[in-house]
PDB file of C-alpha atoms in Angstrom:
ATOM      1  CA  MET A 144      -0.078   0.231  -0.077  1.00 52.00           C
ATOM      2  CA  SER A 145       1.683   3.490  -1.638  1.00 57.00           C
ATOM      3  CA  GLU A 146       1.808   6.697   1.366  1.00 57.00           C
ATOM      4  CA  ALA A 147      -1.189   7.952  -0.346  1.00 54.00           C
ATOM      5  CA  GLU A 148      -3.129   5.797   0.579  1.00 55.00           C
ATOM      6  CA  ASN A 149      -2.220   4.741   4.002  1.00 53.00           C
ATOM      7  CA  ARG A 150      -2.604   8.400   4.695  1.00 53.00           C
ATOM      8  CA  LEU A 151      -6.239   7.934   2.937  1.00 51.00           C
ATOM      9  CA  GLU A 152      -7.173   5.343   5.306  1.00 57.00           C
ATOM     10  CA  PHE A 153      -5.713   7.449   8.364  1.00 55.00           C
ATOM     11  CA  LEU A 154      -8.094  10.536   7.294  1.00 52.00           C
ATOM     12  CA  GLU A 155     -11.135   8.370   7.268  1.00 55.00           C
ATOM     13  CA  ARG A 156     -10.691   6.847   9.872  1.00 55.00           C
ATOM     14  CA  ALA A 157      -9.974  10.173  12.085  1.00 57.00           C
ATOM     15  CA  ASP A 158     -12.983  11.390  13.103  1.00 62.00           C
ATOM     16  CA  ASP A 159     -14.167  12.547  16.113  1.00 66.00           C
ATOM     17  CA  GLU A 160     -14.855   9.629  17.488  1.00 70.00           C
ATOM     18  CA  TYR A 161     -11.464   8.221  16.794  1.00 69.00           C
ATOM     19  CA  PHE A 162      -9.782  11.526  18.261  1.00 71.00           C
ATOM     20  CA  ARG A 163     -11.893  11.057  21.487  1.00 78.00           C
ATOM     21  CA  GLN A 164     -10.221   7.925  22.690  1.00 77.00           C
ATOM     22  CA  LEU A 165      -7.167   9.780  21.646  1.00 75.00           C
ATOM     23  CA  LYS A 166      -7.663  12.496  24.272  1.00 80.00           C
ATOM     24  CA  ARG A 167      -9.181   9.976  26.567  1.00 82.00           C
ATOM     25  CA  TYR A 168      -5.495   8.073  26.057  1.00 81.00           C
ATOM     26  CA  LYS A 169      -3.222  11.029  26.753  1.00 85.00           C
ATOM     27  CA  GLU A 170      -5.589  11.590  29.829  1.00 86.00           C
ATOM     28  CA  ALA A 171      -4.977   8.141  30.771  1.00 84.00           C
ATOM     29  CA  ARG A 172      -1.248   8.143  30.161  1.00 88.00           C
ATOM     30  CA  PHE A 173      -0.862  11.608  32.127  1.00 89.00           C
ATOM     31  CA  ARG A 174      -2.839  10.240  35.355  1.00 87.00           C
ATOM     32  CA  LEU A 175      -0.937   6.925  35.058  1.00 89.00           C
ATOM     33  CA  GLY A 176       2.335   9.122  35.311  1.00 90.00           C
ATOM     34  CA  PHE A 177       0.676  11.628  38.337  1.00 90.00           C
ATOM     35  CA  ARG A 178      -0.514   8.030  40.368  1.00 90.00           C
ATOM     36  CA  GLY A 179       3.321   6.822  39.798  1.00 91.00           C
ATOM     37  CA  LEU A 180       4.970   8.966  41.145  1.00 93.00           C
ATOM     38  CA  LEU A 181       2.446   9.647  43.778  1.00 91.00           C
ATOM     39  CA  THR A 182       2.712   5.832  44.972  1.00 92.00           C
ATOM     40  CA  ALA A 183       6.509   5.996  44.861  1.00 93.00           C
ATOM     41  CA  VAL A 184       5.910   8.923  47.708  1.00 92.00           C
ATOM     42  CA  ALA A 185       3.778   7.495  49.688  1.00 90.00           C
ATOM     43  CA  LEU A 186       5.745   3.935  49.317  1.00 92.00           C
ATOM     44  CA  ALA A 187       9.405   5.037  50.253  1.00 92.00           C
ATOM     45  CA  VAL A 188       7.179   7.358  53.076  1.00 90.00           C
ATOM     46  CA  GLY A 189       5.951   4.873  54.731  1.00 90.00           C
ATOM     47  CA  VAL A 190       8.365   2.021  54.758  1.00 91.00           C
ATOM     48  CA  TYR A 191      10.714   4.786  56.537  1.00 89.00           C
ATOM     49  CA  PHE A 192       7.763   5.602  59.080  1.00 84.00           C
ATOM     50  CA  ILE A 193       6.995   2.372  59.528  1.00 88.00           C
ATOM     51  CA  HIS A 194      11.107   0.741  59.631  1.00 84.00           C
ATOM     52  CA  VAL A 195      11.818   3.688  62.430  1.00 82.00           C
ATOM     53  CA  SER A 196       8.802   3.193  64.449  1.00 85.00           C
ATOM     54  CA  MET A 197       8.905  -0.340  64.603  1.00 86.00           C
ATOM     55  CA  PRO A 198      11.631  -0.284  67.794  1.00 85.00           C
ATOM     56  CA  ASP A 199       8.321   1.927  69.329  1.00 87.00           C
ATOM     57  CA  VAL A 200       5.250  -0.537  68.155  1.00 87.00           C
ATOM     58  CA  GLY A 201       7.598  -3.413  69.785  1.00 84.00           C
ATOM     59  CA  TYR A 202       7.854  -1.499  72.979  1.00 87.00           C
ATOM     60  CA  TYR A 203       4.049  -0.961  73.186  1.00 86.00           C
ATOM     61  CA  PHE A 204       3.217  -4.798  72.707  1.00 85.00           C
ATOM     62  CA  GLY A 205       5.206  -5.061  76.058  1.00 77.00           C
ATOM     63  CA  GLU A 206       1.854  -3.626  78.262  1.00 70.00           C
ATOM     64  CA  GLY A 207       1.655  -5.569  81.112  1.00 65.00           C
ATOM     65  CA  GLN A 208       4.849  -7.561  81.279  1.00 78.00           C
ATOM     66  CA  GLN A 209       6.491  -6.877  84.472  1.00 86.00           C
ATOM     67  CA  PRO A 210       9.482  -4.903  85.077  1.00 91.00           C
ATOM     68  CA  VAL A 211      13.128  -6.156  85.693  1.00 93.00           C
ATOM     69  CA  ASP A 212      13.327  -5.020  89.166  1.00 94.00           C
ATOM     70  CA  LEU A 213      16.858  -4.473  89.730  1.00 95.00           C
ATOM     71  CA  GLY A 214      16.847  -2.810  93.568  1.00 95.00           C
ATOM     72  CA  ASP A 215      18.655  -1.480  95.662  1.00 95.00           C
ATOM     73  CA  VAL A 216      21.948  -0.620  93.758  1.00 94.00           C
ATOM     74  CA  ARG A 217      24.204   0.530  95.814  1.00 91.00           C
ATOM     75  CA  SER A 218      22.636  -2.497  98.092  1.00 89.00           C
ATOM     76  CA  LYS A 219      25.329  -5.558  98.301  1.00 85.00           C
ATOM     77  CA  LYS A 220      22.405  -7.695  97.112  1.00 89.00           C
ATOM     78  CA  PHE A 221      22.963  -5.393  93.560  1.00 91.00           C
ATOM     79  CA  ASP A 222      24.442  -8.754  91.048  1.00 91.00           C
ATOM     80  CA  PRO A 223      25.565  -6.537  87.988  1.00 91.00           C
ATOM     81  CA  SER A 224      25.437  -8.879  85.913  1.00 92.00           C
ATOM     82  CA  ILE A 225      21.768  -9.159  85.904  1.00 93.00           C
ATOM     83  CA  LEU A 226      22.655  -5.520  83.058  1.00 93.00           C
ATOM     84  CA  ASP A 227      23.865  -8.147  80.726  1.00 91.00           C
ATOM     85  CA  THR A 228      20.113  -9.929  79.804  1.00 92.00           C
ATOM     86  CA  LEU A 229      18.702  -6.717  79.643  1.00 94.00           C
ATOM     87  CA  LYS A 230      17.449  -5.695  75.861  1.00 92.00           C
ATOM     88  CA  THR A 231      16.153  -3.039  73.932  1.00 93.00           C
ATOM     89  CA  ASN A 232      12.721  -3.017  75.077  1.00 92.00           C
ATOM     90  CA  ASP A 233      12.872  -3.824  78.403  1.00 93.00           C
ATOM     91  CA  GLN A 234      11.441  -2.248  81.488  1.00 94.00           C
ATOM     92  CA  VAL A 235      13.512  -2.127  84.267  1.00 95.00           C
ATOM     93  CA  ALA A 236      12.803  -0.406  88.002  1.00 96.00           C
ATOM     94  CA  TYR A 237      15.479   0.504  90.297  1.00 96.00           C
ATOM     95  CA  ARG A 238      16.304   2.475  93.335  1.00 96.00           C
ATOM     96  CA  ASN A 239      19.219   4.358  95.261  1.00 94.00           C
ATOM     97  CA  ASP A 240      20.944   5.304  91.987  1.00 95.00           C
ATOM     98  CA  VAL A 241      23.986   7.138  92.045  1.00 93.00           C
ATOM     99  CA  VAL A 242      23.707  10.479  89.565  1.00 94.00           C
ATOM    100  CA  MET A 243      26.617  11.714  87.869  1.00 92.00           C
ATOM    101  CA  PHE A 244      27.399  14.300  85.058  1.00 92.00           C
ATOM    102  CA  ASP A 245      24.242  15.799  85.497  1.00 90.00           C
ATOM    103  CA  GLU A 246      24.620  19.202  83.729  1.00 89.00           C
ATOM    104  CA  LEU A 247      23.197  18.122  80.399  1.00 90.00           C
ATOM    105  CA  SER A 248      19.397  18.960  80.304  1.00 91.00           C
ATOM    106  CA  SER A 249      16.876  20.581  77.912  1.00 90.00           C
ATOM    107  CA  GLU A 250      13.876  22.927  78.411  1.00 90.00           C
ATOM    108  CA  GLU A 251      11.577  19.579  78.985  1.00 93.00           C
ATOM    109  CA  PHE A 252      14.099  16.558  81.032  1.00 96.00           C
ATOM    110  CA  ASN A 253      16.666  15.878  82.693  1.00 96.00           C
ATOM    111  CA  PHE A 254      20.127  13.979  82.026  1.00 97.00           C
ATOM    112  CA  TYR A 255      22.654  12.008  84.483  1.00 96.00           C
ATOM    113  CA  TYR A 256      24.866   9.321  84.184  1.00 95.00           C
ATOM    114  CA  SER A 257      24.911   6.011  86.316  1.00 95.00           C
ATOM    115  CA  PRO A 258      28.385   4.258  87.066  1.00 93.00           C
ATOM    116  CA  LEU A 259      26.278   1.966  89.373  1.00 93.00           C
ATOM    117  CA  THR A 260      24.301   0.285  85.506  1.00 94.00           C
ATOM    118  CA  HIS A 261      26.039   2.914  83.063  1.00 93.00           C
ATOM    119  CA  PHE A 262      22.869   4.281  82.088  1.00 96.00           C
ATOM    120  CA  VAL A 263      21.918   7.051  80.458  1.00 97.00           C
ATOM    121  CA  VAL A 264      18.974   8.757  82.133  1.00 97.00           C
ATOM    122  CA  ARG A 265      16.124  10.587  80.446  1.00 97.00           C
ATOM    123  CA  THR A 266      13.435  11.770  83.301  1.00 96.00           C
ATOM    124  CA  ALA A 267      11.787  14.533  83.435  1.00 95.00           C
ATOM    125  CA  ARG A 268      11.529  14.970  87.091  1.00 95.00           C
ATOM    126  CA  GLU A 269      13.957  17.612  89.055  1.00 94.00           C
ATOM    127  CA  LEU A 270      17.377  16.049  89.451  1.00 94.00           C
ATOM    128  CA  PRO A 271      18.217  16.391  93.399  1.00 91.00           C
ATOM    129  CA  ASP A 272      20.695  19.646  94.423  1.00 86.00           C
ATOM    130  CA  LYS A 273      24.349  18.204  94.274  1.00 84.00           C
ATOM    131  CA  GLU A 274      25.657  21.982  95.254  1.00 76.00           C
ATOM    132  CA  LEU A 275      25.499  21.954  99.402  1.00 70.00           C
ATOM    133  CA  PHE A 276      28.254  19.024  98.937  1.00 66.00           C
ATOM    134  CA  ARG A 277      30.004  20.966  96.493  1.00 66.00           C
ATOM    135  CA  LEU A 278      31.213  23.502  98.274  1.00 62.00           C
ATOM    136  CA  ARG A 279      34.617  23.901  99.676  1.00 54.00           C
ATOM    137  CA  ASP A 280      34.141  23.811 103.494  1.00 48.00           C
ATOM    138  CA  SER A 281      31.417  20.723 103.039  1.00 56.00           C
ATOM    139  CA  ILE A 282      32.371  17.596 105.024  1.00 59.00           C
ATOM    140  CA  VAL A 283      31.165  14.902 103.660  1.00 60.00           C
ATOM    141  CA  GLU A 284      31.100  11.567 104.841  1.00 65.00           C
ATOM    142  CA  LEU A 285      31.816   8.673 102.805  1.00 67.00           C
ATOM    143  CA  SER A 286      30.944   4.553 103.997  1.00 71.00           C
ATOM    144  CA  GLU A 287      33.595   2.285 102.603  1.00 68.00           C
ATOM    145  CA  TRP A 288      32.275   1.328  99.649  1.00 71.00           C
ATOM    146  CA  GLU A 289      31.084   5.012  98.845  1.00 73.00           C
ATOM    147  CA  VAL A 290      35.088   5.405  99.193  1.00 72.00           C
ATOM    148  CA  GLY A 291      36.027   2.888  96.680  1.00 75.00           C
ATOM    149  CA  LEU A 292      33.712   4.584  94.446  1.00 75.00           C
ATOM    150  CA  VAL A 293      35.700   7.815  94.691  1.00 76.00           C
ATOM    151  CA  THR A 294      39.180   5.282  94.323  1.00 72.00           C
ATOM    152  CA  GLY A 295      37.937   3.962  91.699  1.00 70.00           C
ATOM    153  CA  LYS A 296      37.294   7.648  90.146  1.00 70.00           C
ATOM    154  CA  ARG A 297      33.733   6.386  89.919  1.00 78.00           C
ATOM    155  CA  ALA A 298      31.924   9.230  91.153  1.00 79.00           C
ATOM    156  CA  PHE A 299      32.817  12.108  93.283  1.00 81.00           C
ATOM    157  CA  PRO A 300      32.452  12.762  97.210  1.00 81.00           C
ATOM    158  CA  TRP A 301      29.200  15.138  96.384  1.00 82.00           C
ATOM    159  CA  ASP A 302      27.469  12.146  93.863  1.00 85.00           C
ATOM    160  CA  LEU A 303      27.901  10.093  96.344  1.00 85.00           C
ATOM    161  CA  LYS A 304      25.109  12.207  98.803  1.00 83.00           C
ATOM    162  CA  VAL A 305      22.002  12.388  97.110  1.00 89.00           C
ATOM    163  CA  SER A 306      19.771   9.226  95.148  1.00 91.00           C
ATOM    164  CA  PHE A 307      17.770   8.667  92.540  1.00 96.00           C
ATOM    165  CA  ASP A 308      14.495   5.793  92.112  1.00 96.00           C
ATOM    166  CA  GLY A 309      13.572   6.179  89.138  1.00 95.00           C
ATOM    167  CA  GLY A 310      12.064   2.978  85.766  1.00 94.00           C
ATOM    168  CA  GLY A 311      10.833   3.098  82.012  1.00 94.00           C
ATOM    169  CA  ARG A 312      11.891   1.897  78.883  1.00 95.00           C
ATOM    170  CA  VAL A 313      15.819   0.278  77.835  1.00 95.00           C
ATOM    171  CA  VAL A 314      16.938   0.871  74.535  1.00 95.00           C
ATOM    172  CA  ARG A 315      20.790  -0.471  73.983  1.00 94.00           C
ATOM    173  CA  TYR A 316      23.745   2.304  72.495  1.00 94.00           C
ATOM    174  CA  ALA A 317      23.260   0.275  68.725  1.00 91.00           C
ATOM    175  CA  ASP A 318      19.105   0.764  69.299  1.00 91.00           C
ATOM    176  CA  ALA A 319      19.328   3.741  70.491  1.00 93.00           C
ATOM    177  CA  PRO A 320      17.864   6.852  68.536  1.00 90.00           C
ATOM    178  CA  LYS A 321      19.610   9.798  66.349  1.00 91.00           C
ATOM    179  CA  TRP A 322      18.870  12.383  69.091  1.00 92.00           C
ATOM    180  CA  ALA A 323      20.574  10.209  72.122  1.00 94.00           C
ATOM    181  CA  ARG A 324      23.652   9.096  70.581  1.00 94.00           C
ATOM    182  CA  PRO A 325      25.557  12.718  71.139  1.00 94.00           C
ATOM    183  CA  VAL A 326      24.582  13.183  74.828  1.00 95.00           C
ATOM    184  CA  MET A 327      25.229   9.128  75.143  1.00 95.00           C
ATOM    185  CA  THR A 328      29.023   9.978  73.849  1.00 94.00           C
ATOM    186  CA  PHE A 329      29.679  12.568  75.920  1.00 94.00           C
ATOM    187  CA  MET A 330      28.506  10.577  78.888  1.00 94.00           C
ATOM    188  CA  ALA A 331      31.137   7.842  77.705  1.00 94.00           C
ATOM    189  CA  ASN A 332      34.161  10.327  77.420  1.00 93.00           C
ATOM    190  CA  SER A 333      33.535  11.413  80.214  1.00 90.00           C
ATOM    191  CA  SER A 334      32.803   8.304  82.187  1.00 89.00           C
ATOM    192  CA  GLY A 335      35.437   6.453  80.543  1.00 89.00           C
ATOM    193  CA  ASP A 336      33.295   3.711  79.889  1.00 90.00           C
ATOM    194  CA  ASP A 337      32.858   2.559  75.935  1.00 92.00           C
ATOM    195  CA  ALA A 338      29.724   4.493  74.359  1.00 91.00           C
ATOM    196  CA  GLN A 339      28.604   0.588  73.252  1.00 92.00           C
ATOM    197  CA  SER A 340      28.201  -0.489  77.068  1.00 91.00           C
ATOM    198  CA  LEU A 341      25.956   2.094  78.087  1.00 95.00           C
ATOM    199  CA  PHE A 342      22.314   1.818  77.792  1.00 95.00           C
ATOM    200  CA  LEU A 343      19.698   4.974  77.898  1.00 97.00           C
ATOM    201  CA  LEU A 344      16.540   5.606  79.747  1.00 97.00           C
ATOM    202  CA  LEU A 345      13.098   6.604  79.001  1.00 96.00           C
ATOM    203  CA  GLU A 346      13.113   6.927  82.354  1.00 96.00           C
ATOM    204  CA  GLY A 347       8.453   7.182  83.570  1.00 92.00           C
ATOM    205  CA  ASP A 348       8.269   6.170  79.543  1.00 91.00           C
ATOM    206  CA  LEU A 349       5.115   2.880  80.155  1.00 87.00           C
ATOM    207  CA  PRO A 350       4.043   1.556  76.772  1.00 87.00           C
ATOM    208  CA  GLU A 351       0.638   2.105  76.658  1.00 86.00           C
ATOM    209  CA  LYS A 352       2.237   5.579  75.970  1.00 86.00           C
ATOM    210  CA  TYR A 353       3.370   3.760  72.378  1.00 84.00           C
ATOM    211  CA  ALA A 354      -0.044   2.679  71.410  1.00 86.00           C
ATOM    212  CA  VAL A 355      -0.278   6.302  68.748  1.00 85.00           C
ATOM    213  CA  TYR A 356       2.941   4.564  66.911  1.00 86.00           C
ATOM    214  CA  LEU A 357       0.925   1.612  66.415  1.00 87.00           C
ATOM    215  CA  TYR A 358      -2.540   3.866  64.738  1.00 88.00           C
ATOM    216  CA  LEU A 359       0.217   5.236  62.920  1.00 86.00           C
ATOM    217  CA  ILE A 360       1.496   2.461  61.399  1.00 89.00           C
ATOM    218  CA  ILE A 361      -1.393   1.404  60.949  1.00 89.00           C
ATOM    219  CA  GLY A 362      -2.819   4.343  59.058  1.00 88.00           C
ATOM    220  CA  ALA A 363       0.560   4.521  56.623  1.00 89.00           C
ATOM    221  CA  GLY A 364      -0.276   1.004  55.719  1.00 91.00           C
ATOM    222  CA  VAL A 365      -3.938   2.170  54.990  1.00 91.00           C
ATOM    223  CA  LEU A 366      -2.558   4.801  52.841  1.00 90.00           C
ATOM    224  CA  MET A 367       0.207   2.588  51.066  1.00 92.00           C
ATOM    225  CA  LEU A 368      -2.719  -0.056  50.173  1.00 92.00           C
ATOM    226  CA  ALA A 369      -4.801   3.322  48.752  1.00 92.00           C
ATOM    227  CA  THR A 370      -2.302   4.833  46.955  1.00 92.00           C
ATOM    228  CA  THR A 371      -1.541   1.445  45.171  1.00 93.00           C
ATOM    229  CA  ALA A 372      -4.482   0.448  44.581  1.00 93.00           C
ATOM    230  CA  PHE A 373      -5.672   4.211  42.556  1.00 89.00           C
ATOM    231  CA  PHE A 374      -2.428   3.604  40.885  1.00 92.00           C
ATOM    232  CA  ALA A 375      -3.470  -0.244  40.032  1.00 92.00           C
ATOM    233  CA  ASP A 376      -7.053   1.501  39.022  1.00 91.00           C
ATOM    234  CA  ALA A 377      -5.126   4.235  36.558  1.00 89.00           C
ATOM    235  CA  LEU A 378      -2.866   1.708  34.751  1.00 91.00           C
ATOM    236  CA  VAL A 379      -6.211  -0.728  33.802  1.00 91.00           C
ATOM    237  CA  ARG A 380      -7.599   2.553  31.797  1.00 87.00           C
ATOM    238  CA  TRP A 381      -4.262   3.338  30.242  1.00 87.00           C
ATOM    239  CA  LEU A 382      -4.255  -0.592  28.911  1.00 88.00           C
ATOM    240  CA  ARG A 383      -7.764   0.137  27.532  1.00 85.00           C
ATOM    241  CA  ALA A 384      -7.392   3.382  26.660  1.00 83.00           C
ATOM    242  CA  ARG A 385      -3.995   2.257  24.871  1.00 83.00           C
ATOM    243  CA  ARG A 386      -6.266  -0.418  22.949  1.00 82.00           C
ATOM    244  CA  ASN A 387      -8.996   1.038  21.882  1.00 77.00           C
ATOM    245  CA  VAL A 388      -6.451   3.567  19.999  1.00 73.00           C
ATOM    246  CA  LYS A 389      -4.832   1.259  18.622  1.00 67.00           C
ATOM    247  CA  ASP A 390      -7.112  -0.392  18.197  1.00 59.00           C
ATOM    248  CA  PRO A 391     -10.648   1.319  17.274  1.00 52.00           C
ATOM    249  CA  GLY A 392     -12.665  -1.530  16.221  1.00 48.00           C
ATOM    250  CA  TRP A 393     -14.691   0.490  13.284  1.00 42.00           C
TER     251      TRP A 393
END
């Protein structure tokens, strides 16, 4: 068939219905691209959000479990080997802790380091005031056990004259959020301990507080499914419109 005959055949086919189908095809192609981009963004954001939220959801599912009771951490009955059994998202409770390096704080939280448990504690509560015991003319009486901590360079005398009782969520250094890494590194450098051996203790954090992360993950999953369904619908429409343009059937 000659070129002129091909052009004539095209003109015969190029009626109003053909151009309507061509317009639908272009609209379907644009819709497919737009929804494809939207779906890719929603999936990327959803997967990232679910990934970073899973530890918090894991802690939420620990609701109802009994905290690991460390007891009086200055007592002779306290066995430091129990710390080796702790893992991220465990709950603990303790009494009579030693408060060190308590200079760090934010608008909402205070921080301190425990040389007995290697906890870097974040708490919304006020820490005990040690200023009186820092005065040069003050006499600080220490027990034999406390003298051992001072001579071993594990604490200062005034650190031992106050204490802190608390409990909450334990997070190992490897699993600690990014905001906590500088704080934990500072505590490690100040204490001379290996940062990998430290725990972040979110004092006062109970599992039920993290229920919102479960709901947000469910919402992210629904959004991901919805955008995927919209993309699938656009894909079906595009395939149908392309078939109609290539084979109009008239």
